[in-house]
Amino acid sequence: MKDNKLKLKNYMEDVVALLIDELIKDRDMCKCEHCRLDIMAIALNRLVPKYIVTREGEVYAKTDLLSRQYRTDVIIQLLNAIDIVSKKPHH
Ligand SMILES: [Zn+2]
């Protein structure tokens, strides 16, 4: 257990990463890594970060993430970011 360093993590990154795929999968738009990351960056910049302390390599249940109250905020910001990026991809 010596390598389990404590670290800070923005919990919202995981919520965004988890929800982006289901939001873009039925859309007629570019789904490359660049566009996905652009969407995530825009959404995360507009969301209030939620930092938590975790141990390296620690995983928490995804169902936990989805039941949180910020799910709605994340979806709103993701849809807005998808709109921006799909109209003007950075490549
Ligand atoms: Zn793209």
JSON list of C-alpha atoms and ligand atoms in Angstrom, two decimals:
[
{"chain": "A", "resi": 1, "resn": "MET", "atom": "CA", "xyz": [0.00, 0.00, 0.00]},
{"chain": "A", "resi": 2, "resn": "LYS", "atom": "CA", "xyz": [3.01, 2.33, -0.25]},
{"chain": "A", "resi": 3, "resn": "ASP", "atom": "CA", "xyz": [2.14, 3.86, -3.61]},
{"chain": "A", "resi": 4, "resn": "ASN", "atom": "CA", "xyz": [-1.33, 5.00, -2.74]},
{"chain": "A", "resi": 5, "resn": "LYS", "atom": "CA", "xyz": [-0.63, 8.69, -2.67]},
{"chain": "A", "resi": 6, "resn": "LEU", "atom": "CA", "xyz": [-3.39, 11.09, -1.84]},
{"chain": "A", "resi": 7, "resn": "LYS", "atom": "CA", "xyz": [-4.31, 13.49, -4.58]},
{"chain": "A", "resi": 8, "resn": "LEU", "atom": "CA", "xyz": [-6.83, 16.12, -5.49]},
{"chain": "A", "resi": 9, "resn": "LYS", "atom": "CA", "xyz": [-9.32, 15.35, -8.15]},
{"chain": "A", "resi": 10, "resn": "ASN", "atom": "CA", "xyz": [-12.01, 17.43, -9.76]},
{"chain": "A", "resi": 11, "resn": "TYR", "atom": "CA", "xyz": [-14.94, 15.13, -9.46]},
{"chain": "A", "resi": 12, "resn": "MET", "atom": "CA", "xyz": [-16.81, 17.04, -12.17]},
{"chain": "A", "resi": 13, "resn": "GLU", "atom": "CA", "xyz": [-14.33, 15.77, -14.76]},
{"chain": "A", "resi": 14, "resn": "ASP", "atom": "CA", "xyz": [-15.61, 12.26, -14.22]},
{"chain": "A", "resi": 15, "resn": "VAL", "atom": "CA", "xyz": [-19.25, 13.29, -14.37]},
{"chain": "A", "resi": 16, "resn": "VAL", "atom": "CA", "xyz": [-18.60, 15.15, -17.63]},
{"chain": "A", "resi": 17, "resn": "ALA", "atom": "CA", "xyz": [-16.62, 12.26, -19.11]},
{"chain": "A", "resi": 18, "resn": "LEU", "atom": "CA", "xyz": [-19.38, 9.88, -18.18]},
{"chain": "A", "resi": 19, "resn": "LEU", "atom": "CA", "xyz": [-22.22, 11.91, -19.65]},
{"chain": "A", "resi": 20, "resn": "ILE", "atom": "CA", "xyz": [-20.63, 13.21, -22.83]},
{"chain": "A", "resi": 21, "resn": "ASP", "atom": "CA", "xyz": [-20.81, 9.96, -24.75]},
{"chain": "A", "resi": 22, "resn": "GLU", "atom": "CA", "xyz": [-24.51, 9.42, -24.32]},
{"chain": "A", "resi": 23, "resn": "LEU", "atom": "CA", "xyz": [-25.17, 13.03, -25.30]},
{"chain": "A", "resi": 24, "resn": "ILE", "atom": "CA", "xyz": [-23.15, 12.98, -28.53]},
{"chain": "A", "resi": 25, "resn": "LYS", "atom": "CA", "xyz": [-23.76, 9.46, -29.75]},
{"chain": "A", "resi": 26, "resn": "ASP", "atom": "CA", "xyz": [-26.98, 10.24, -31.66]},
{"chain": "A", "resi": 27, "resn": "ARG", "atom": "CA", "xyz": [-25.79, 13.55, -33.00]},
{"chain": "A", "resi": 28, "resn": "ASP", "atom": "CA", "xyz": [-24.57, 14.22, -36.47]},
{"chain": "A", "resi": 29, "resn": "MET", "atom": "CA", "xyz": [-21.26, 15.79, -35.52]},
{"chain": "A", "resi": 30, "resn": "CYS", "atom": "CA", "xyz": [-17.55, 15.12, -35.33]},
{"chain": "A", "resi": 31, "resn": "LYS", "atom": "CA", "xyz": [-16.74, 12.80, -32.43]},
{"chain": "A", "resi": 32, "resn": "CYS", "atom": "CA", "xyz": [-12.97, 12.81, -32.60]},
{"chain": "A", "resi": 33, "resn": "GLU", "atom": "CA", "xyz": [-10.83, 13.12, -29.48]},
{"chain": "A", "resi": 34, "resn": "HIS", "atom": "CA", "xyz": [-10.13, 16.78, -30.17]},
{"chain": "A", "resi": 35, "resn": "CYS", "atom": "CA", "xyz": [-13.81, 17.71, -30.35]},
{"chain": "A", "resi": 36, "resn": "ARG", "atom": "CA", "xyz": [-14.68, 15.63, -27.31]},
{"chain": "A", "resi": 37, "resn": "LEU", "atom": "CA", "xyz": [-11.97, 17.33, -25.26]},
{"chain": "A", "resi": 38, "resn": "ASP", "atom": "CA", "xyz": [-13.00, 20.78, -26.51]},
{"chain": "A", "resi": 39, "resn": "ILE", "atom": "CA", "xyz": [-16.57, 20.07, -25.41]},
{"chain": "A", "resi": 40, "resn": "MET", "atom": "CA", "xyz": [-15.40, 18.84, -22.02]},
{"chain": "A", "resi": 41, "resn": "ALA", "atom": "CA", "xyz": [-13.14, 21.88, -21.53]},
{"chain": "A", "resi": 42, "resn": "ILE", "atom": "CA", "xyz": [-15.93, 24.34, -22.32]},
{"chain": "A", "resi": 43, "resn": "ALA", "atom": "CA", "xyz": [-18.38, 22.56, -20.06]},
{"chain": "A", "resi": 44, "resn": "LEU", "atom": "CA", "xyz": [-15.90, 22.21, -17.18]},
{"chain": "A", "resi": 45, "resn": "ASN", "atom": "CA", "xyz": [-14.92, 25.88, -17.37]},
{"chain": "A", "resi": 46, "resn": "ARG", "atom": "CA", "xyz": [-18.54, 26.83, -16.78]},
{"chain": "A", "resi": 47, "resn": "LEU", "atom": "CA", "xyz": [-19.21, 24.37, -14.02]},
{"chain": "A", "resi": 48, "resn": "VAL", "atom": "CA", "xyz": [-18.25, 24.87, -10.41]},
{"chain": "A", "resi": 49, "resn": "PRO", "atom": "CA", "xyz": [-15.41, 22.43, -9.71]},
{"chain": "A", "resi": 50, "resn": "LYS", "atom": "CA", "xyz": [-15.93, 19.82, -7.02]},
{"chain": "A", "resi": 51, "resn": "TYR", "atom": "CA", "xyz": [-12.60, 18.80, -5.62]},
{"chain": "A", "resi": 52, "resn": "ILE", "atom": "CA", "xyz": [-12.32, 15.66, -3.61]},
{"chain": "A", "resi": 53, "resn": "VAL", "atom": "CA", "xyz": [-9.37, 13.90, -2.01]},
{"chain": "A", "resi": 54, "resn": "THR", "atom": "CA", "xyz": [-8.77, 10.44, -3.36]},
{"chain": "A", "resi": 55, "resn": "ARG", "atom": "CA", "xyz": [-6.06, 7.84, -3.27]},
{"chain": "A", "resi": 56, "resn": "GLU", "atom": "CA", "xyz": [-4.27, 7.12, -6.49]},
{"chain": "A", "resi": 57, "resn": "GLY", "atom": "CA", "xyz": [-5.91, 4.26, -8.32]},
{"chain": "A", "resi": 58, "resn": "GLU", "atom": "CA", "xyz": [-9.01, 4.43, -6.20]},
{"chain": "A", "resi": 59, "resn": "VAL", "atom": "CA", "xyz": [-12.25, 3.97, -8.08]},
{"chain": "A", "resi": 60, "resn": "TYR", "atom": "CA", "xyz": [-15.68, 4.89, -6.96]},
{"chain": "A", "resi": 61, "resn": "ALA", "atom": "CA", "xyz": [-18.94, 3.56, -8.27]},
{"chain": "A", "resi": 62, "resn": "LYS", "atom": "CA", "xyz": [-20.21, 5.22, -11.43]},
{"chain": "A", "resi": 63, "resn": "THR", "atom": "CA", "xyz": [-23.78, 4.97, -10.23]},
{"chain": "A", "resi": 64, "resn": "ASP", "atom": "CA", "xyz": [-22.67, 7.24, -7.42]},
{"chain": "A", "resi": 65, "resn": "LEU", "atom": "CA", "xyz": [-21.69, 9.90, -9.91]},
{"chain": "A", "resi": 66, "resn": "LEU", "atom": "CA", "xyz": [-24.94, 9.69, -11.79]},
{"chain": "A", "resi": 67, "resn": "SER", "atom": "CA", "xyz": [-27.18, 10.07, -8.80]},
{"chain": "A", "resi": 68, "resn": "ARG", "atom": "CA", "xyz": [-25.60, 13.34, -7.75]},
{"chain": "A", "resi": 69, "resn": "GLN", "atom": "CA", "xyz": [-27.53, 16.55, -7.96]},
{"chain": "A", "resi": 70, "resn": "TYR", "atom": "CA", "xyz": [-25.10, 18.20, -10.39]},
{"chain": "A", "resi": 71, "resn": "ARG", "atom": "CA", "xyz": [-26.04, 15.81, -13.13]},
{"chain": "A", "resi": 72, "resn": "THR", "atom": "CA", "xyz": [-28.57, 18.31, -14.48]},
{"chain": "A", "resi": 73, "resn": "ASP", "atom": "CA", "xyz": [-26.07, 21.19, -14.41]},
{"chain": "A", "resi": 74, "resn": "VAL", "atom": "CA", "xyz": [-23.55, 19.06, -16.24]},
{"chain": "A", "resi": 75, "resn": "ILE", "atom": "CA", "xyz": [-26.03, 18.10, -18.94]},
{"chain": "A", "resi": 76, "resn": "ILE", "atom": "CA", "xyz": [-27.03, 21.73, -19.49]},
{"chain": "A", "resi": 77, "resn": "GLN", "atom": "CA", "xyz": [-23.40, 22.82, -19.86]},
{"chain": "A", "resi": 78, "resn": "LEU", "atom": "CA", "xyz": [-22.53, 19.86, -22.04]},
{"chain": "A", "resi": 79, "resn": "LEU", "atom": "CA", "xyz": [-25.39, 20.53, -24.43]},
{"chain": "A", "resi": 80, "resn": "ASN", "atom": "CA", "xyz": [-24.31, 24.14, -24.68]},
{"chain": "A", "resi": 81, "resn": "ALA", "atom": "CA", "xyz": [-20.69, 23.11, -25.33]},
{"chain": "A", "resi": 82, "resn": "ILE", "atom": "CA", "xyz": [-21.75, 20.52, -27.91]},
{"chain": "A", "resi": 83, "resn": "ASP", "atom": "CA", "xyz": [-23.64, 23.24, -29.71]},
{"chain": "A", "resi": 84, "resn": "ILE", "atom": "CA", "xyz": [-20.58, 25.53, -29.79]},
{"chain": "A", "resi": 85, "resn": "VAL", "atom": "CA", "xyz": [-18.10, 22.84, -30.90]},
{"chain": "A", "resi": 86, "resn": "SER", "atom": "CA", "xyz": [-20.32, 21.14, -33.45]},
{"chain": "A", "resi": 87, "resn": "LYS", "atom": "CA", "xyz": [-20.86, 24.45, -35.22]},
{"chain": "A", "resi": 88, "resn": "LYS", "atom": "CA", "xyz": [-17.19, 25.37, -35.16]},
{"chain": "A", "resi": 89, "resn": "PRO", "atom": "CA", "xyz": [-14.78, 22.47, -34.68]},
{"chain": "A", "resi": 90, "resn": "HIS", "atom": "CA", "xyz": [-11.19, 23.53, -33.96]},
{"chain": "A", "resi": 91, "resn": "HIS", "atom": "CA", "xyz": [-9.70, 21.56, -36.80]},
{"chain": "B", "resi": 1, "resn": "ZN", "atom": "ZN", "xyz": [-13.38, 16.62, -34.42]}
]
